[in-house]
Amino acid sequence: FPEAVDIPELPQAFRRTLNQSFAFIYDVSSVGFLAAIGLAVGTGDLLGWVILLFILGMRVAVPYAYAGFAHNLQLYAWALVVQARPLRGAERIAAWVRAYWPLLLCGMMTCITHETGRCDLFPSPVAFARFRFY
């Protein structure tokens, strides 16, 4: 029998990339699975809201580095679902934003957290800042 070959330890950067790729695949496939099940079962106009809450809940509850790329694909999958099943109450929300956009803008400006850097690559340790960003 040939002797076992000693494989050197994987470089740190490769291990980090491998770990992030598993999180990336999980994030994107979980939203795709949720959308496929919801569309196959024939849910109504609440499916888009459920998927949106799942996406935002995962981003706020489980921060990890370089999540912005997976988040963009999740939003793309969510948009495909919303095209198939429009959101419940979308017309009311659009009318409210059109009527009260100055108040909405002032409210958004008061939520500034004064953090620096790219929040999509390195998320904030504070849950409120992650919620505000995503």
PDB file of C-alpha atoms in Angstrom:
ATOM      1  CA  PHE A   1       0.000   0.000   0.000  1.00  0.00           C
ATOM      2  CA  PRO A   2       1.264   3.501  -0.724  1.00  0.00           C
ATOM      3  CA  GLU A   3       2.014   5.728   2.189  1.00  0.00           C
ATOM      4  CA  ALA A   4      -0.433   8.462   3.113  1.00  0.00           C
ATOM      5  CA  VAL A   5       0.416  11.802   1.614  1.00  0.00           C
ATOM      6  CA  ASP A   6       0.706  14.614   4.106  1.00  0.00           C
ATOM      7  CA  ILE A   7      -1.575  17.432   2.929  1.00  0.00           C
ATOM      8  CA  PRO A   8      -0.533  20.797   4.304  1.00  0.00           C
ATOM      9  CA  GLU A   9      -3.042  22.889   6.170  1.00  0.00           C
ATOM     10  CA  LEU A  10      -5.383  24.905   3.984  1.00  0.00           C
ATOM     11  CA  PRO A  11      -4.509  28.583   3.797  1.00  0.00           C
ATOM     12  CA  GLN A  12      -6.554  30.875   6.019  1.00  0.00           C
ATOM     13  CA  ALA A  13      -7.979  32.841   3.079  1.00  0.00           C
ATOM     14  CA  PHE A  14      -9.212  29.656   1.382  1.00  0.00           C
ATOM     15  CA  ARG A  15     -10.914  28.448   4.578  1.00  0.00           C
ATOM     16  CA  ARG A  16     -12.601  31.823   5.007  1.00  0.00           C
ATOM     17  CA  THR A  17     -13.828  31.749   1.396  1.00  0.00           C
ATOM     18  CA  LEU A  18     -15.108  28.195   1.812  1.00  0.00           C
ATOM     19  CA  ASN A  19     -17.018  29.098   4.977  1.00  0.00           C
ATOM     20  CA  GLN A  20     -18.529  32.158   3.313  1.00  0.00           C
ATOM     21  CA  SER A  21     -19.546  30.166   0.261  1.00  0.00           C
ATOM     22  CA  PHE A  22     -21.553  27.761   2.436  1.00  0.00           C
ATOM     23  CA  ALA A  23     -23.364  30.692   4.042  1.00  0.00           C
ATOM     24  CA  PHE A  24     -23.929  32.219   0.588  1.00  0.00           C
ATOM     25  CA  ILE A  25     -25.404  28.997  -0.789  1.00  0.00           C
ATOM     26  CA  TYR A  26     -27.603  28.570   2.287  1.00  0.00           C
ATOM     27  CA  ASP A  27     -28.915  32.138   2.112  1.00  0.00           C
ATOM     28  CA  VAL A  28     -29.810  32.068  -1.552  1.00  0.00           C
ATOM     29  CA  SER A  29     -31.179  28.526  -1.619  1.00  0.00           C
ATOM     30  CA  SER A  30     -33.335  29.040   1.488  1.00  0.00           C
ATOM     31  CA  VAL A  31     -35.165  31.946  -0.136  1.00  0.00           C
ATOM     32  CA  GLY A  32     -35.500  29.987  -3.383  1.00  0.00           C
ATOM     33  CA  PHE A  33     -36.862  26.986  -1.502  1.00  0.00           C
ATOM     34  CA  LEU A  34     -39.314  29.129   0.448  1.00  0.00           C
ATOM     35  CA  ALA A  35     -40.494  30.787  -2.760  1.00  0.00           C
ATOM     36  CA  ALA A  36     -40.846  27.477  -4.611  1.00  0.00           C
ATOM     37  CA  ILE A  37     -42.881  25.918  -1.808  1.00  0.00           C
ATOM     38  CA  GLY A  38     -45.082  28.995  -1.492  1.00  0.00           C
ATOM     39  CA  LEU A  39     -45.754  29.224  -5.215  1.00  0.00           C
ATOM     40  CA  ALA A  40     -46.363  25.470  -5.541  1.00  0.00           C
ATOM     41  CA  VAL A  41     -48.845  25.401  -2.679  1.00  0.00           C
ATOM     42  CA  GLY A  42     -50.668  28.358  -4.174  1.00  0.00           C
ATOM     43  CA  THR A  43     -50.452  30.842  -1.347  1.00  0.00           C
ATOM     44  CA  GLY A  44     -52.028  34.227  -1.792  1.00  0.00           C
ATOM     45  CA  ASP A  45     -50.636  37.711  -1.683  1.00  0.00           C
ATOM     46  CA  LEU A  46     -48.907  37.271   1.689  1.00  0.00           C
ATOM     47  CA  LEU A  47     -46.074  35.153   0.270  1.00  0.00           C
ATOM     48  CA  GLY A  48     -44.001  38.215  -0.663  1.00  0.00           C
ATOM     49  CA  TRP A  49     -44.318  39.634   2.839  1.00  0.00           C
ATOM     50  CA  VAL A  50     -43.320  36.314   4.427  1.00  0.00           C
ATOM     51  CA  ILE A  51     -40.228  36.041   2.234  1.00  0.00           C
ATOM     52  CA  LEU A  52     -39.307  39.677   2.893  1.00  0.00           C
ATOM     53  CA  LEU A  53     -39.585  39.156   6.659  1.00  0.00           C
ATOM     54  CA  PHE A  54     -37.455  36.022   6.351  1.00  0.00           C
ATOM     55  CA  ILE A  55     -34.768  37.879   4.395  1.00  0.00           C
ATOM     56  CA  LEU A  56     -34.663  40.862   6.766  1.00  0.00           C
ATOM     57  CA  GLY A  57     -34.911  38.672   9.851  1.00  0.00           C
ATOM     58  CA  MET A  58     -31.932  36.594   8.783  1.00  0.00           C
ATOM     59  CA  ARG A  59     -29.880  39.700   7.960  1.00  0.00           C
ATOM     60  CA  VAL A  60     -30.587  41.300  11.339  1.00  0.00           C
ATOM     61  CA  ALA A  61     -30.323  38.143  13.464  1.00  0.00           C
ATOM     62  CA  VAL A  62     -27.313  36.489  11.796  1.00  0.00           C
ATOM     63  CA  PRO A  63     -24.655  38.980  10.679  1.00  0.00           C
ATOM     64  CA  TYR A  64     -21.743  37.698   8.673  1.00  0.00           C
ATOM     65  CA  ALA A  65     -19.126  39.325   6.489  1.00  0.00           C
ATOM     66  CA  TYR A  66     -19.662  39.740   2.750  1.00  0.00           C
ATOM     67  CA  ALA A  67     -23.419  39.224   3.012  1.00  0.00           C
ATOM     68  CA  GLY A  68     -24.282  41.930   0.496  1.00  0.00           C
ATOM     69  CA  PHE A  69     -23.846  39.726  -2.557  1.00  0.00           C
ATOM     70  CA  ALA A  70     -26.157  37.017  -1.237  1.00  0.00           C
ATOM     71  CA  HIS A  71     -28.609  39.691  -0.156  1.00  0.00           C
ATOM     72  CA  ASN A  72     -28.807  41.026  -3.716  1.00  0.00           C
ATOM     73  CA  LEU A  73     -29.685  37.570  -5.035  1.00  0.00           C
ATOM     74  CA  GLN A  74     -32.272  37.138  -2.300  1.00  0.00           C
ATOM     75  CA  LEU A  75     -33.900  40.421  -3.268  1.00  0.00           C
ATOM     76  CA  TYR A  76     -33.879  39.330  -6.909  1.00  0.00           C
ATOM     77  CA  ALA A  77     -35.677  36.092  -5.993  1.00  0.00           C
ATOM     78  CA  TRP A  78     -38.112  38.093  -3.868  1.00  0.00           C
ATOM     79  CA  ALA A  79     -38.832  40.410  -6.809  1.00  0.00           C
ATOM     80  CA  LEU A  80     -39.598  37.396  -8.996  1.00  0.00           C
ATOM     81  CA  VAL A  81     -42.094  36.174  -6.411  1.00  0.00           C
ATOM     82  CA  VAL A  82     -43.683  39.627  -6.129  1.00  0.00           C
ATOM     83  CA  GLN A  83     -44.097  39.730  -9.913  1.00  0.00           C
ATOM     84  CA  ALA A  84     -45.980  36.432  -9.760  1.00  0.00           C
ATOM     85  CA  ARG A  85     -47.984  37.284  -6.622  1.00  0.00           C
ATOM     86  CA  PRO A  86     -48.265  41.043  -5.947  1.00  0.00           C
ATOM     87  CA  LEU A  87     -47.973  42.171  -2.332  1.00  0.00           C
ATOM     88  CA  ARG A  88     -51.068  42.652  -0.247  1.00  0.00           C
ATOM     89  CA  GLY A  89     -51.550  46.340   0.518  1.00  0.00           C
ATOM     90  CA  ALA A  90     -48.962  47.578  -1.988  1.00  0.00           C
ATOM     91  CA  GLU A  91     -51.352  50.230  -3.327  1.00  0.00           C
ATOM     92  CA  ARG A  92     -52.038  51.585   0.174  1.00  0.00           C
ATOM     93  CA  ILE A  93     -48.324  51.723   0.985  1.00  0.00           C
ATOM     94  CA  ALA A  94     -47.567  53.495  -2.303  1.00  0.00           C
ATOM     95  CA  ALA A  95     -50.334  56.040  -1.677  1.00  0.00           C
ATOM     96  CA  TRP A  96     -49.084  56.672   1.872  1.00  0.00           C
ATOM     97  CA  VAL A  97     -45.474  57.163   0.734  1.00  0.00           C
ATOM     98  CA  ARG A  98     -46.587  59.558  -2.029  1.00  0.00           C
ATOM     99  CA  ALA A  99     -48.659  61.578   0.427  1.00  0.00           C
ATOM    100  CA  TYR A 100     -46.240  61.653   3.380  1.00  0.00           C
ATOM    101  CA  TRP A 101     -42.785  61.349   1.804  1.00  0.00           C
ATOM    102  CA  PRO A 102     -41.373  64.385   3.704  1.00  0.00           C
ATOM    103  CA  LEU A 103     -42.244  62.781   7.042  1.00  0.00           C
ATOM    104  CA  LEU A 104     -40.771  59.495   5.900  1.00  0.00           C
ATOM    105  CA  LEU A 105     -37.569  61.246   4.850  1.00  0.00           C
ATOM    106  CA  CYS A 106     -37.284  63.034   8.218  1.00  0.00           C
ATOM    107  CA  GLY A 107     -37.830  59.747  10.036  1.00  0.00           C
ATOM    108  CA  MET A 108     -35.148  58.049   7.987  1.00  0.00           C
ATOM    109  CA  MET A 109     -32.703  60.879   8.659  1.00  0.00           C
ATOM    110  CA  THR A 110     -33.130  60.518  12.417  1.00  0.00           C
ATOM    111  CA  CYS A 111     -32.075  56.866  12.197  1.00  0.00           C
ATOM    112  CA  ILE A 112     -28.545  57.608  10.978  1.00  0.00           C
ATOM    113  CA  THR A 113     -26.048  55.673  13.091  1.00  0.00           C
ATOM    114  CA  HIS A 114     -22.846  57.512  12.063  1.00  0.00           C
ATOM    115  CA  GLU A 115     -20.955  54.333  11.266  1.00  0.00           C
ATOM    116  CA  THR A 116     -18.249  54.258   8.658  1.00  0.00           C
ATOM    117  CA  GLY A 117     -17.251  51.570   6.212  1.00  0.00           C
ATOM    118  CA  ARG A 118     -19.193  49.213   4.008  1.00  0.00           C
ATOM    119  CA  CYS A 119     -22.078  47.709   5.919  1.00  0.00           C
ATOM    120  CA  ASP A 120     -22.683  45.075   3.240  1.00  0.00           C
ATOM    121  CA  LEU A 121     -19.158  43.682   3.622  1.00  0.00           C
ATOM    122  CA  PHE A 122     -18.705  44.105   7.358  1.00  0.00           C
ATOM    123  CA  PRO A 123     -22.062  44.335   9.180  1.00  0.00           C
ATOM    124  CA  SER A 124     -22.519  46.386  12.294  1.00  0.00           C
ATOM    125  CA  PRO A 125     -22.459  44.637  15.673  1.00  0.00           C
ATOM    126  CA  VAL A 126     -25.654  46.525  16.604  1.00  0.00           C
ATOM    127  CA  ALA A 127     -28.908  44.905  15.451  1.00  0.00           C
ATOM    128  CA  PHE A 128     -30.703  48.241  14.939  1.00  0.00           C
ATOM    129  CA  ALA A 129     -27.971  49.449  12.582  1.00  0.00           C
ATOM    130  CA  ARG A 130     -28.247  46.239  10.557  1.00  0.00           C
ATOM    131  CA  PHE A 131     -32.033  46.615  10.415  1.00  0.00           C
ATOM    132  CA  ARG A 132     -31.709  50.199   9.246  1.00  0.00           C
ATOM    133  CA  PHE A 133     -29.170  49.273   6.587  1.00  0.00           C
ATOM    134  CA  TYR A 134     -31.033  46.329   5.131  1.00  0.00           C
TER     135      TYR A 134
END
